[in-house]
Coordinates of C-alpha atoms and ligand atoms in Angstrom, one line a residue:
Chain H
M1 CA -19.6 28.4 -24.6
V2 CA -22.0 30.2 -27.2
Q3 CA -25.7 29.9 -26.4
Y4 CA -28.4 29.5 -29.5
T5 CA -32.0 30.1 -28.6
K6 CA -34.4 26.9 -29.0
K7 CA -35.3 28.7 -32.8
E8 CA -31.4 28.8 -33.8
R9 CA -30.6 25.2 -32.4
S10 CA -33.2 23.9 -35.1
F11 CA -32.5 26.0 -37.8
I12 CA -28.8 24.7 -37.2
L13 CA -29.9 20.9 -37.2
K14 CA -32.5 21.6 -40.3
G15 CA -29.2 22.7 -42.9
M16 CA -27.8 19.7 -41.9
T17 CA -27.8 16.4 -44.4
S18 CA -28.8 13.3 -42.5
Y19 CA -25.6 12.0 -42.8
Q20 CA -24.3 15.2 -40.9
K21 CA -27.0 15.1 -38.2
R22 CA -26.1 11.1 -37.5
V23 CA -22.3 12.2 -37.3
L24 CA -23.4 14.8 -34.9
S25 CA -25.4 12.9 -32.7
F26 CA -22.4 10.1 -32.5
V27 CA -20.3 13.1 -31.4
I28 CA -22.5 14.2 -28.8
F29 CA -23.1 10.3 -27.4
F30 CA -19.5 10.0 -27.5
I31 CA -18.6 13.6 -25.6
A32 CA -21.3 12.3 -23.0
A33 CA -19.7 8.8 -22.9
L34 CA -16.4 10.1 -21.9
S35 CA -17.5 13.0 -19.6
L36 CA -19.2 9.7 -18.0
L37 CA -16.2 7.8 -17.6
Y38 CA -13.8 10.6 -16.7
P39 CA -14.6 12.8 -13.2
A40 CA -15.4 16.4 -13.1
K41 CA -12.9 18.7 -12.3
K42 CA -13.0 20.0 -7.7
Q43 CA -11.5 22.7 -6.5
C44 CA -8.1 21.6 -5.2
I45 CA -6.4 25.0 -3.9
W46 CA -7.3 27.4 -2.0
N47 CA -6.3 31.1 -0.8
G48 CA -6.2 33.4 1.8
V49 CA -7.4 31.1 4.6
E50 CA -6.7 32.5 8.0
K51 CA -7.0 29.2 10.3
I52 CA -6.2 25.9 9.2
V53 CA -6.2 22.8 11.3
S54 CA -5.0 19.4 10.5
V55 CA -5.8 16.3 11.8
A56 CA -3.7 12.9 10.9
D57 CA -4.9 9.1 10.9
I58 CA -7.8 8.2 12.8
H59 CA -8.2 4.5 12.2
G60 CA -11.6 4.3 13.3
D61 CA -10.9 5.9 16.8
Y62 CA -14.3 8.3 16.4
D63 CA -13.6 9.0 20.6
K64 CA -10.3 11.0 20.1
F65 CA -11.3 12.2 17.0
E66 CA -14.5 14.0 18.4
L67 CA -12.3 15.3 21.6
I68 CA -9.5 16.5 19.5
L69 CA -12.7 18.5 17.6
K70 CA -13.7 20.1 20.4
K71 CA -10.4 20.9 22.5
T72 CA -9.2 22.8 19.1
G73 CA -12.7 24.7 19.0
L74 CA -14.2 23.4 15.7
I75 CA -17.1 21.6 17.6
D76 CA -19.2 22.6 20.8
E77 CA -20.8 20.2 22.9
E78 CA -23.3 19.7 21.0
L79 CA -21.1 18.3 18.0
N80 CA -21.7 21.6 15.9
W81 CA -19.6 23.4 13.9
S82 CA -18.3 25.9 16.1
G83 CA -14.9 26.8 14.2
G84 CA -16.3 29.4 12.5
K85 CA -14.1 30.6 9.1
I86 CA -11.4 27.6 9.6
H87 CA -10.8 25.0 7.6
L88 CA -10.2 21.8 9.0
V89 CA -8.1 19.2 7.0
Q90 CA -8.3 15.6 7.5
T91 CA -5.1 13.9 5.9
G92 CA -6.8 10.7 5.1
D93 CA -6.7 7.1 7.2
I94 CA -10.2 7.5 9.0
M95 CA -10.5 3.8 8.2
D96 CA -9.6 0.5 9.4
R97 CA -8.1 -0.8 12.6
G98 CA -10.4 0.4 14.9
P99 CA -14.5 -0.4 14.8
D100 CA -15.6 3.5 14.2
A101 CA -14.6 4.6 10.6
R102 CA -18.6 5.4 10.0
K103 CA -19.4 7.2 12.6
V104 CA -16.4 9.8 11.8
F105 CA -17.4 9.5 8.3
D106 CA -21.3 10.6 9.1
L107 CA -20.1 13.4 12.0
L108 CA -17.8 15.0 8.7
I109 CA -20.6 14.4 6.2
R110 CA -22.5 16.9 8.7
L111 CA -19.3 19.4 9.0
E112 CA -19.1 19.9 5.5
E113 CA -22.6 21.6 5.2
E114 CA -22.3 23.2 8.6
A115 CA -18.6 24.5 8.3
E116 CA -19.6 26.0 4.6
A117 CA -22.5 27.6 5.9
V118 CA -20.4 29.8 7.8
G119 CA -17.6 30.1 5.5
G120 CA -14.7 27.2 7.1
K121 CA -14.6 24.7 5.3
V122 CA -13.8 20.8 6.0
H123 CA -11.6 18.7 3.8
V124 CA -11.2 14.9 3.7
L125 CA -8.7 13.9 2.1
L126 CA -8.2 9.9 1.0
G127 CA -5.4 7.8 2.8
N128 CA -4.1 4.2 1.5
H129 CA -6.7 2.9 3.7
E130 CA -9.4 4.7 1.9
E131 CA -8.3 3.2 -1.1
A132 CA -7.9 -0.1 -0.1
N133 CA -11.7 -0.2 0.8
I134 CA -12.7 1.6 -2.2
L135 CA -10.9 -0.8 -4.4
G136 CA -12.5 -3.9 -1.8
V137 CA -9.3 -5.3 -1.1
A138 CA -9.0 -4.4 2.3
F139 CA -9.7 -7.8 3.4
D140 CA -7.1 -9.4 2.3
R141 CA -4.3 -7.7 4.9
V142 CA -4.8 -8.8 7.9
G143 CA -6.2 -6.6 10.9
Y144 CA -7.8 -3.5 8.5
V145 CA -11.0 -4.5 9.2
T146 CA -12.2 -5.1 12.5
S147 CA -15.6 -6.4 13.4
G148 CA -16.5 -3.3 14.6
Q149 CA -15.8 -1.8 11.2
L150 CA -17.4 -4.8 9.2
V151 CA -20.7 -4.5 10.7
S152 CA -20.9 -1.2 10.7
F153 CA -21.2 -1.4 7.1
L154 CA -22.8 -4.5 6.3
P155 CA -26.6 -4.4 5.0
E156 CA -28.6 -3.9 8.1
K157 CA -30.8 -7.6 7.1
Y158 CA -27.8 -9.3 6.1
R159 CA -26.1 -8.3 9.8
E160 CA -29.3 -9.0 11.9
K161 CA -29.9 -12.4 10.1
L162 CA -26.6 -13.7 11.1
E163 CA -26.6 -11.8 14.3
N164 CA -30.2 -13.7 15.3
Q165 CA -28.7 -16.9 14.0
V166 CA -25.6 -16.7 16.2
R167 CA -27.7 -15.8 19.7
E168 CA -30.0 -18.7 19.2
N169 CA -27.4 -20.9 19.2
F170 CA -25.6 -19.2 21.8
S171 CA -29.0 -19.7 24.2
N172 CA -29.3 -22.9 22.9
N173 CA -25.7 -23.7 24.1
S174 CA -25.7 -21.9 27.6
N175 CA -22.6 -23.6 28.8
S176 CA -20.5 -21.4 26.4
S177 CA -18.0 -19.3 28.5
F178 CA -18.2 -16.3 26.3
S179 CA -20.8 -13.8 26.6
I180 CA -22.9 -12.9 23.7
D181 CA -21.0 -9.6 23.1
K182 CA -17.8 -11.3 22.6
E183 CA -19.7 -14.5 20.9
L184 CA -20.9 -12.1 18.3
K185 CA -17.2 -10.1 17.9
S186 CA -15.4 -13.7 17.3
F187 CA -17.9 -14.8 14.8
W188 CA -17.6 -11.6 12.8
A189 CA -13.8 -12.1 13.3
D190 CA -14.0 -15.3 11.7
K191 CA -16.2 -14.0 8.8
I192 CA -13.7 -11.3 7.8
R193 CA -11.0 -14.0 7.6
N194 CA -13.1 -16.6 6.1
D195 CA -16.4 -15.6 4.4
R196 CA -16.1 -14.1 0.8
K197 CA -19.8 -13.7 1.0
T198 CA -19.9 -11.4 3.7
R199 CA -16.6 -9.3 2.6
D200 CA -18.7 -9.4 -0.9
E201 CA -22.0 -7.5 1.2
Y202 CA -19.7 -5.3 2.8
N203 CA -17.5 -4.3 -0.3
K204 CA -20.7 -3.6 -2.0
N205 CA -22.8 -1.9 0.7
F206 CA -19.8 0.2 1.6
K207 CA -19.5 1.5 -2.1
K208 CA -23.2 2.0 -2.4
L209 CA -23.1 4.4 1.0
Y210 CA -20.1 5.8 0.9
G211 CA -18.1 5.3 -2.2
K212 CA -20.4 8.4 -4.1
W213 CA -18.5 11.0 -1.4
L214 CA -15.3 9.5 -0.9
L215 CA -14.7 9.6 -4.7
S216 CA -15.9 13.3 -4.8
K217 CA -12.2 13.5 -2.1
N218 CA -8.8 14.7 -3.3
V219 CA -6.0 13.2 -2.6
V220 CA -3.9 16.4 -2.7
I221 CA -5.0 19.7 -2.1
K222 CA -2.9 23.1 -1.2
I223 CA -4.3 25.9 1.2
N224 CA -2.3 29.2 1.0
D225 CA 1.3 27.9 0.5
I226 CA 1.0 24.5 2.3
I227 CA 0.5 21.5 0.6
F228 CA -1.5 18.8 2.5
V229 CA -1.4 14.7 1.4
H230 CA -1.6 11.7 3.4
G231 CA 1.6 9.9 2.6
G232 CA 3.8 12.6 0.8
I233 CA 4.7 14.0 -2.9
N234 CA 8.4 12.2 -4.3
K235 CA 9.6 13.6 -7.2
S236 CA 8.3 12.1 -9.5
F237 CA 4.8 13.2 -8.6
S238 CA 5.6 17.1 -8.3
S239 CA 5.7 17.8 -11.6
W240 CA 2.3 17.0 -12.0
S241 CA -0.3 19.7 -11.0
L242 CA -2.6 18.9 -7.9
E243 CA -5.6 18.8 -10.6
E244 CA -3.5 16.1 -12.1
I245 CA -3.1 13.9 -9.4
N246 CA -6.3 14.4 -8.2
M247 CA -8.8 13.4 -11.4
R248 CA -6.0 10.7 -12.0
T249 CA -6.8 8.9 -9.1
R250 CA -10.4 9.2 -9.4
Y251 CA -10.2 8.1 -12.9
E252 CA -8.4 4.8 -12.0
F253 CA -10.4 4.1 -9.2
I254 CA -13.6 4.6 -11.3
Q255 CA -12.7 2.5 -13.7
L256 CA -10.7 0.0 -11.2
G257 CA -14.2 0.2 -9.6
M258 CA -15.7 -1.3 -12.9
G259 CA -13.6 -3.9 -13.0
K260 CA -11.8 -2.4 -15.9
R261 CA -8.1 -3.0 -16.0
V262 CA -5.9 0.1 -16.2
N263 CA -2.2 1.2 -16.0
L264 CA -1.7 2.1 -12.6
L265 CA 0.3 5.0 -12.3
I266 CA -1.1 5.9 -8.6
T267 CA -3.0 3.4 -7.2
Y268 CA -1.3 0.7 -4.9
Q269 CA 2.0 2.2 -6.2
S270 CA 4.6 2.2 -3.2
N271 CA 5.8 5.9 -4.2
S272 CA 2.1 7.7 -4.7
P273 CA 1.0 10.3 -3.0
L274 CA -1.1 8.0 -0.6
W275 CA 2.1 5.5 0.3
Y276 CA 5.0 7.5 0.4
R277 CA 7.3 7.6 3.3
G278 CA 10.5 8.9 1.9
L279 CA 9.0 12.8 3.8
I280 CA 9.6 11.2 6.9
N281 CA 11.8 8.4 6.4
N282 CA 14.4 9.7 4.1
D283 CA 17.6 11.5 6.0
E284 CA 17.4 15.3 6.2
E285 CA 20.6 16.2 5.7
E286 CA 20.8 14.0 2.1
Y287 CA 17.6 15.4 0.8
K288 CA 17.4 18.6 1.8
E289 CA 17.7 19.4 -1.9
E290 CA 14.8 17.4 -3.3
V291 CA 12.6 18.5 -0.5
D292 CA 13.4 21.7 -1.6
K293 CA 12.9 21.2 -5.3
I294 CA 10.0 19.1 -5.0
L295 CA 8.2 22.4 -2.8
E296 CA 9.3 24.9 -5.6
D297 CA 7.7 22.3 -8.3
L298 CA 4.7 22.6 -6.2
E299 CA 4.7 26.4 -5.6
A300 CA 4.5 25.7 -2.0
N301 CA 6.7 26.6 1.1
Y302 CA 5.2 23.3 3.2
I303 CA 4.0 20.0 3.1
V304 CA 2.1 18.3 5.9
V305 CA 1.1 14.4 6.0
G306 CA 0.4 11.4 7.9
H307 CA 0.4 8.0 7.0
T308 CA 4.0 7.2 8.7
V309 CA 3.9 7.1 12.3
R310 CA 6.5 9.3 14.1
T311 CA 7.5 7.8 17.5
E312 CA 9.9 10.4 18.7
G313 CA 6.9 11.8 20.8
N314 CA 8.3 15.2 20.7
P315 CA 6.4 18.2 19.0
A316 CA 9.3 19.9 18.1
K317 CA 10.3 16.5 16.3
L318 CA 7.1 16.6 14.1
S319 CA 8.8 19.0 11.7
R320 CA 11.3 18.3 9.6
F321 CA 13.4 19.8 6.8
N322 CA 13.4 22.9 8.4
G323 CA 9.9 23.3 9.5
K324 CA 9.1 22.6 5.6
V325 CA 7.9 18.8 6.3
W326 CA 5.5 17.9 9.4
G327 CA 4.9 14.6 9.9
M328 CA 1.2 14.4 11.9
D329 CA 0.5 10.8 12.4
T330 CA 1.2 10.7 16.3
G331 CA -0.7 7.2 16.5
I332 CA -3.9 8.8 17.7
S333 CA -6.0 6.1 17.7
R334 CA -6.3 3.4 20.3
Y335 CA -4.6 0.7 18.0
Y336 CA -1.3 2.7 17.9
R337 CA -1.0 3.8 21.2
G338 CA 0.4 7.2 20.4
Y339 CA -1.3 10.4 21.6
M340 CA -3.9 12.7 20.4
S341 CA -2.6 15.7 18.0
A342 CA -3.8 18.4 15.7
L343 CA -1.5 21.0 13.6
I344 CA -3.0 24.6 13.8
I345 CA -1.9 26.8 11.5
D346 CA -2.9 30.5 12.4
Q347 CA -2.0 33.4 10.0
G348 CA 1.0 31.4 8.7
A349 CA 2.3 30.5 12.3
F350 CA 2.6 26.5 12.9
K351 CA 1.6 25.0 16.5
V352 CA 1.3 21.5 17.5
W353 CA -1.9 20.7 20.0
E354 CA -1.2 17.8 21.6
M355 CA -2.8 15.7 24.6
K356 CA -0.9 12.5 25.5
D357 CA -3.6 11.4 28.3
E358 CA -7.0 10.7 27.8
K359 CA -9.2 13.4 29.2
Chain E
M1 CA 20.5 -20.9 51.8
K2 CA 17.6 -19.4 49.9
N3 CA 20.1 -17.0 48.4
N4 CA 22.5 -19.6 47.7
K5 CA 20.1 -21.7 45.6
Y6 CA 18.8 -18.0 43.6
Y7 CA 22.2 -17.5 42.4
L8 CA 22.8 -21.2 41.6
S9 CA 19.9 -21.1 39.4
M10 CA 21.0 -17.8 37.7
F11 CA 24.3 -19.1 37.5
F12 CA 22.7 -22.0 35.5
F13 CA 20.3 -20.2 33.6
C14 CA 23.2 -17.6 32.5
L15 CA 25.5 -20.2 31.3
S16 CA 22.6 -22.0 29.4
V17 CA 21.8 -18.6 27.4
V18 CA 25.6 -18.3 26.6
V19 CA 25.8 -22.0 25.1
C20 CA 22.7 -21.6 23.3
F21 CA 23.8 -18.5 21.7
G22 CA 27.3 -19.5 21.0
S23 CA 25.9 -22.3 19.2
I24 CA 23.7 -20.3 17.3
E25 CA 25.7 -18.5 13.8
N26 CA 23.9 -15.7 13.1
N27 CA 23.4 -15.5 9.3
P28 CA 26.5 -16.5 7.7
G29 CA 27.5 -16.5 4.2
I30 CA 24.2 -17.4 2.5
L31 CA 24.8 -16.2 -0.8
E32 CA 28.3 -17.8 -1.4
D33 CA 27.2 -21.0 -0.6
E34 CA 24.8 -21.9 -3.6
S35 CA 23.3 -25.3 -1.0
K36 CA 19.6 -24.3 -2.0
L37 CA 18.1 -27.0 -1.1
E38 CA 19.7 -26.9 2.0
L39 CA 18.2 -23.7 2.6
E40 CA 14.8 -24.7 0.9
L41 CA 14.6 -27.3 3.8
Y42 CA 15.5 -25.2 5.9
L43 CA 13.0 -22.3 5.1
R44 CA 10.3 -25.1 5.5
T45 CA 11.0 -26.8 9.0
A46 CA 12.7 -24.5 10.9
R47 CA 11.0 -23.0 13.9
I48 CA 9.5 -19.6 13.7
V49 CA 10.5 -17.7 16.3
S50 CA 8.6 -14.6 15.7
A51 CA 6.6 -13.4 12.6
I52 CA 5.8 -9.5 12.5
P53 CA 4.2 -7.6 10.0
D54 CA 6.5 -4.6 8.3
E55 CA 4.2 -1.8 8.7
D56 CA 6.6 0.8 6.8
A57 CA 7.0 -1.9 3.9
G58 CA 4.6 -1.3 0.8
R59 CA 1.1 -2.9 -0.1
S60 CA 1.5 -6.3 -0.1
E61 CA 2.0 -6.6 4.0
P62 CA 5.1 -8.6 4.3
W63 CA 6.1 -10.0 7.3
R64 CA 9.4 -9.9 8.9
I65 CA 10.1 -13.4 10.2
T66 CA 13.2 -14.9 12.6
L67 CA 13.5 -18.7 12.3
S68 CA 15.8 -21.2 14.1
D69 CA 16.5 -25.1 13.6
G70 CA 18.8 -25.2 16.7
K71 CA 22.2 -24.1 15.2
Q72 CA 21.2 -21.3 12.9
M73 CA 19.2 -18.2 13.2
L74 CA 18.2 -16.7 10.0
K75 CA 15.4 -14.3 9.1
G76 CA 12.9 -14.5 6.0
W77 CA 10.6 -12.6 4.4
F78 CA 6.9 -13.6 4.8
K79 CA 3.4 -13.2 1.8
H80 CA 0.4 -14.3 2.2
I81 CA -1.5 -12.2 -0.3
N82 CA -3.2 -13.8 -2.8
R83 CA -5.1 -12.3 -5.6
V84 CA -3.9 -13.7 -8.9
R85 CA -5.3 -12.9 -12.3
P86 CA -8.1 -11.9 -13.8
H87 CA -8.3 -10.0 -10.5
I88 CA -7.8 -6.3 -11.4
L89 CA -5.3 -5.2 -8.7
P90 CA -3.2 -8.8 -9.1
D91 CA -0.9 -9.1 -6.3
S92 CA -0.3 -12.8 -4.8
Y93 CA 2.7 -14.8 -3.3
K94 CA 2.0 -17.3 -5.8
Y95 CA 4.3 -15.1 -8.8
E96 CA 6.9 -15.0 -5.9
L97 CA 6.8 -18.7 -6.4
A98 CA 7.0 -18.5 -9.5
A99 CA 9.4 -16.5 -10.1
Y100 CA 11.7 -19.0 -8.0
E101 CA 10.8 -21.6 -10.2
L102 CA 12.0 -19.7 -13.7
D103 CA 15.1 -18.6 -11.9
K104 CA 15.6 -22.7 -11.3
L105 CA 14.8 -23.4 -14.8
L106 CA 17.6 -20.8 -16.3
D107 CA 20.0 -21.8 -13.5
F108 CA 19.8 -17.8 -12.9
N109 CA 20.6 -17.9 -9.4
V110 CA 19.1 -14.6 -8.5
V111 CA 16.1 -15.2 -6.9
P112 CA 16.8 -15.9 -3.1
P113 CA 15.6 -19.4 -1.6
I114 CA 11.7 -19.1 -1.2
V115 CA 9.5 -21.5 -0.2
E116 CA 5.3 -22.4 0.4
R117 CA 4.8 -22.4 3.9
E118 CA 1.5 -21.5 6.3
I119 CA 2.6 -19.3 9.3
K120 CA -0.1 -18.2 12.0
G121 CA -2.9 -19.7 9.9
Y122 CA -1.8 -18.2 6.6
I123 CA -0.2 -19.6 3.7
G124 CA 2.3 -17.7 1.8
S125 CA 6.0 -17.5 0.5
L126 CA 8.4 -17.5 2.8
Q127 CA 12.0 -15.9 1.3
L128 CA 15.3 -16.1 2.7
F129 CA 16.1 -12.7 3.6
V130 CA 19.3 -11.4 2.4
E131 CA 21.3 -9.1 4.9
D132 CA 24.1 -7.3 4.5
C133 CA 23.2 -5.6 1.3
S134 CA 22.0 -2.6 -0.5
H135 CA 19.7 -2.0 -3.1
L136 CA 20.5 -0.5 -6.7
S137 CA 18.7 2.6 -6.0
E138 CA 20.5 3.8 -2.9
L139 CA 23.8 2.5 -4.2
K140 CA 23.2 4.4 -7.6
R141 CA 22.1 7.6 -5.6
K142 CA 25.3 7.5 -3.4
K143 CA 27.2 6.9 -6.9
D144 CA 28.6 4.0 -5.0
K145 CA 31.9 2.5 -6.4
I146 CA 30.7 -0.8 -6.3
L147 CA 29.1 0.0 -9.3
E148 CA 31.7 0.8 -11.4
S149 CA 32.8 -3.1 -11.0
E150 CA 32.6 -4.8 -14.4
K151 CA 31.6 -7.8 -13.2
I152 CA 28.3 -6.4 -11.3
K153 CA 27.8 -4.3 -14.5
A154 CA 27.1 -7.7 -16.6
D155 CA 25.2 -9.3 -13.4
L156 CA 22.8 -6.2 -13.6
Q157 CA 22.7 -6.2 -17.5
E158 CA 21.7 -9.8 -17.4
I159 CA 19.3 -9.1 -14.5
V160 CA 16.9 -7.0 -17.5
V161 CA 16.5 -10.7 -18.8
F162 CA 14.6 -12.0 -15.7
E163 CA 13.0 -8.6 -15.5
I164 CA 11.2 -9.4 -19.3
L165 CA 10.8 -12.9 -18.6
T166 CA 8.7 -12.0 -15.5
Y167 CA 7.5 -8.8 -16.9
C168 CA 9.1 -6.4 -14.2
E169 CA 9.6 -2.9 -15.0
R170 CA 12.4 -0.9 -14.2
N171 CA 12.6 2.2 -12.3
I172 CA 13.5 3.9 -9.7
E173 CA 11.1 2.4 -7.5
S174 CA 12.0 -1.2 -8.5
E175 CA 15.7 -0.6 -8.0
K176 CA 14.6 -0.8 -4.5
D177 CA 14.5 -4.6 -5.5
I178 CA 17.7 -5.4 -7.1
L179 CA 19.9 -6.2 -3.7
I180 CA 23.7 -6.3 -4.0
H181 CA 25.4 -7.9 -1.4
D182 CA 28.2 -5.5 0.8
T183 CA 31.1 -7.4 0.5
N184 CA 30.7 -10.3 -2.5
G185 CA 29.2 -8.4 -4.4
K186 CA 26.7 -11.0 -5.4
V187 CA 23.2 -9.3 -7.0
C188 CA 19.7 -10.7 -6.6
R189 CA 16.3 -9.9 -7.2
V190 CA 13.1 -9.9 -5.0
D191 CA 9.5 -8.8 -5.2
F192 CA 8.1 -10.3 -7.9
S193 CA 4.1 -10.1 -6.5
Q194 CA 2.7 -8.6 -9.0
A195 CA 5.2 -9.7 -11.6
F196 CA 3.7 -12.0 -14.7
D197 CA 2.0 -9.4 -16.4
T198 CA 0.1 -10.8 -19.4
K199 CA 1.5 -8.4 -22.0
P200 CA 3.4 -10.2 -25.0
H201 CA 6.0 -7.9 -24.8
F202 CA 8.9 -6.4 -23.6
P203 CA 8.0 -4.1 -20.3
P204 CA 8.8 -0.1 -20.8
G205 CA 12.0 1.3 -20.3
I206 CA 14.2 -1.9 -21.9
E207 CA 17.0 -0.8 -24.3
D208 CA 19.4 -2.9 -24.6
V209 CA 19.4 -6.9 -23.9
K210 CA 23.0 -8.7 -23.2
C211 CA 23.8 -11.6 -21.3
S212 CA 26.4 -14.9 -20.8
A213 CA 26.7 -17.3 -23.2
K214 CA 25.1 -19.6 -20.5
I215 CA 22.2 -18.0 -19.9
Q216 CA 21.7 -17.6 -23.6
K217 CA 21.9 -21.4 -23.7
S218 CA 19.7 -22.0 -20.9
L219 CA 17.2 -20.1 -22.6
A220 CA 17.6 -21.6 -26.0
D221 CA 17.0 -24.9 -24.1
L222 CA 13.9 -23.8 -22.5
S223 CA 11.2 -25.3 -24.0
Q224 CA 7.4 -24.7 -23.6
E225 CA 6.9 -28.3 -22.2
K226 CA 9.5 -27.4 -19.5
I227 CA 7.8 -23.8 -18.4
E228 CA 4.6 -25.4 -18.5
T229 CA 5.2 -28.2 -16.1
A230 CA 7.5 -26.1 -13.8
L231 CA 4.6 -23.1 -13.4
N232 CA 1.3 -24.4 -14.1
P233 CA 1.0 -24.7 -10.8
F234 CA 1.1 -21.0 -9.8
L235 CA 0.3 -19.7 -13.9
N236 CA -2.7 -19.2 -15.5
E237 CA -2.6 -20.1 -19.3
K238 CA -2.3 -16.3 -20.6
E239 CA -0.1 -15.9 -18.0
I240 CA 2.2 -18.5 -19.4
S241 CA 1.4 -17.7 -23.1
A242 CA 2.5 -14.3 -22.2
L243 CA 5.5 -15.4 -20.5
L244 CA 6.5 -17.7 -23.8
A245 CA 5.7 -15.0 -26.3
R246 CA 8.3 -12.8 -24.1
K247 CA 10.5 -15.3 -24.1
E248 CA 10.5 -15.7 -27.9
L249 CA 10.9 -12.2 -28.4
L250 CA 14.2 -12.4 -26.5
V251 CA 15.8 -15.2 -27.9
K252 CA 15.6 -13.0 -31.5
K253 CA 16.7 -9.7 -29.4
L254 CA 19.7 -11.8 -28.7
K255 CA 20.8 -13.5 -31.9
Q256 CA 20.5 -10.1 -33.4
Ligands
ADP1 N1 14.1 -11.4 0.7 C1 14.9 -10.3 0.6 N2 16.1 -10.3 1.3 C2 16.4 -8.8 1.0 N3 15.8 -8.1 1.0 C3 14.4 -7.9 0.7 C4 13.7 -9.7 0.4 N4 12.9 -9.2 0.1 C5 12.4 -7.5 0.0 N5 13.4 -7.0 0.5 C6 13.6 -5.6 0.7 O1 12.5 -5.1 1.4 C7 11.7 -3.8 -0.2 C8 10.4 -4.6 0.4 O2 9.9 -5.5 0.4 P1 9.1 -5.9 -1.1 O3 8.9 -7.7 -1.5 O4 9.7 -5.1 -2.3 O5 7.4 -5.8 -0.6 P2 6.3 -4.3 -1.2 O6 7.5 -3.6 -2.6 O7 5.1 -4.8 -1.2 O8 6.6 -3.7 -0.1 C9 12.6 -4.5 -1.1 O9 12.6 -3.6 -2.2 C10 13.8 -5.1 -0.7 O10 14.6 -3.8 -0.7
MG2 MG1 9.0 -3.8 -3.6

């Protein structure tokens, strides 16, 4: 862009008629308004990365996530980043089904900085569960928001007020067979299902605390020759650039967040990068050419996804289509009762880390 | 002695299992028989044997239901999400019920029987799950011979009329919602939970509209009053007036 000095600037304005000035200020205002509505570009392609560790769906299971990071050498006993220049990719679905998504968020927010400081990187991608929470529709589905997650994102004061009422009732009514913890849990479970006010409080506070951070996240990224995305990329999206997918998603979320109707190209679409399951569920023989075409469009050699729980339980089988597609959702969280895993890519070599029993 | 008793009770147990299951027919040719009222009654009253959310299905979290009335065991498809317009992300089982009412008004016969019902404390729509069928997306991919049949071609053409009225776009994704029965070739259309947009024009991607004289007649006979009476419980004013506008456009287009 051309840089003008202060003098030059005032000269340009002086030479203008008041009509021109008005038009100019209108144009500037218009551009400023547009730039507010349209999200800024964010980097989504990295090259020359030596080592990558990718972890799939966590679903509120902080303990397992912490253990995975420790065992793969990304954090030390004090939970500080020890991964050096490694890139950690979390492929979405940190939220729902379990209690501790907020703890996972907070850890990742700290690690983002610590990794960056030593030349490493933490990439948090969006999953369909983040989509549901960002858009405030997570409560519509049974079992998405748990009592643990609910209270963790409620405004402190609101939570305290209601919990004090429950405690009071509980001590006045000592013949209840529940413990107070159980009483609270069932109180919140009931609110999740039936209470509009509590849902609104949650949605508002969630947006206030983590909305901006989440909206800065990508849906899809490429590191070296590997695509990382929550659900997958199908042939309608492979012709888009990664930047277009990320920007469009952000744009739709921002518009919807302001209560505006928008043509939904990505949000809530079953074939979108956040929801698509074809890379894992489609027949390999039948779809191998399509997968090759998708990779060719994306100028990549591999795709790593989560989202669709793999039941095989055999690490060799986590890859499909001749090792080009990796489906890493091994049902890590307590809810899914699968096992802990991570995909480690070291100088181009893929290796699965897994741990079947706790500890 | 004890052992004898054990074998005897095992014998009676097995016998009762055989008798029970022998009398339960598994999903007869539902689509051939047009006794909708009977099926509606069945869906309303049959016992819920199991209700399992379908993890792999999409965003509306449908539940797979198994039903039994003691004589027949059938499968159902249950949706309970209820976000109606003006919500910015509309998705509601009410639109499923509206589509069925519209289908009945026109005597179209493409929407499988569906009723409102409460399951596990959730109110939603329970639809008969049509077995032994393939969806259009898959059939097209496989270039299946069944698609060469003139009858099926005409039926698929005619479904466009219903898609215009309900404002359902036709694309590779939505072609998964068009079901063709493997043996009798009956065509069905499912998944209307996001239908009935308030746009007063045709959905994108529609080129040609053709339908039978019978459907043309039912369209012509379809008065505003009839539509309002049938759909008022499910649609708001804007959704109904957009539907009426699309109907008018359709009638005009078919006359050409
Ligand atoms: N009543 C039904 N009978 C048979 N198959 C069905 C029925 N309803 C849905 N399906 C199949 O299941 C798929 C997913 O269900 P759908 O209602 O479209 O939910 P969603 O689009 O939210 O996943 C449909 O595309 C269709 O192939
Ligand atoms: Mg569908």
